[in-house]
Amino acid sequence: MSGRERKYVNTVLDQVGRAFVNNLKEGDIIVMEKLIGIRSRAKHRRSLNESFHSWVFRRLQFFIEYKTLEKRLPWFMLNRKTLS
């Protein structure tokens, strides 16, 4: 990804994260899953490798995390194994 594309993606993710956090109501809690190993767990065709590995889910999670910390809102990160 070029510098211009990366900057654009970060701007969009920042806006999405801000909109998500701003739409929370008092008493809401954010619960996110740890995404470690998601690429190895997902099934996809070899032809989709490039688009699959350019997903920015972790970066979006980071934007949401720091925006909730700025507003002092509660959020939790759960391990996938303990969810089911």
XYZ file of C-alpha atoms in Angstrom:
84
model
C 0.000 0.000 0.000
C 1.403 3.367 -0.956
C 1.776 6.241 1.492
C -1.218 8.065 0.060
C -3.439 4.967 0.331
C -2.269 4.249 3.871
C -3.024 7.830 4.911
C -6.508 7.606 3.379
C -7.219 4.258 5.077
C -6.078 5.629 8.441
C -8.321 8.676 8.002
C -11.334 6.504 7.199
C -10.622 4.157 10.118
C -10.263 7.135 12.443
C -13.637 8.485 11.302
C -15.326 5.081 11.662
C -13.843 4.590 15.131
C -14.914 8.073 16.207
C -18.456 7.566 14.878
C -18.688 4.208 16.659
C -17.580 5.627 20.016
C -19.689 8.781 19.662
C -22.826 6.676 19.108
C -22.419 4.848 22.412
C -24.982 5.609 25.063
C -24.309 5.993 28.763
C -23.802 2.595 30.342
C -22.746 0.867 27.099
C -19.733 -1.423 27.262
C -17.528 -2.373 24.328
C -16.446 -6.001 24.114
C -13.998 -7.004 21.381
C -12.432 -10.302 20.476
C -8.670 -10.774 20.375
C -7.951 -11.205 16.703
C -4.698 -13.105 17.094
C -4.512 -15.884 14.513
C -7.540 -14.764 12.510
C -5.683 -15.095 9.222
C -4.692 -18.675 9.931
C -8.228 -19.611 11.062
C -10.052 -18.115 8.089
C -10.572 -20.225 5.006
C -10.011 -18.521 1.690
C -8.833 -19.295 -1.816
C -5.271 -18.647 -2.835
C -6.470 -16.090 -5.388
C -7.829 -13.961 -2.521
C -4.546 -13.819 -0.570
C -3.707 -10.217 -1.424
C -7.091 -8.763 -0.502
C -7.382 -10.993 2.559
C -4.032 -9.904 3.981
C -4.774 -6.224 3.422
C -7.641 -6.263 5.922
C -7.219 -3.568 8.557
C -9.299 -5.033 11.380
C -6.577 -4.689 14.000
C -5.974 -1.042 13.141
C -9.706 -0.299 13.477
C -9.666 -2.049 16.841
C -6.760 0.178 17.887
C -8.644 3.355 16.905
C -11.704 2.240 18.887
C -9.532 1.345 21.902
C -7.796 4.693 22.149
C -10.994 6.666 21.560
C -12.728 4.790 24.384
C -9.744 5.474 26.636
C -9.945 9.188 25.779
C -13.592 9.234 26.839
C -12.956 6.900 29.786
C -15.500 4.361 28.570
C -15.313 0.706 29.632
C -14.105 -1.830 27.078
C -12.923 -5.414 27.319
C -10.819 -7.643 25.133
C -11.882 -11.292 25.267
C -10.119 -14.393 24.092
C -11.985 -16.330 21.398
C -11.546 -19.617 23.252
C -13.488 -18.376 26.269
C -16.447 -17.022 24.276
C -18.190 -20.208 23.218
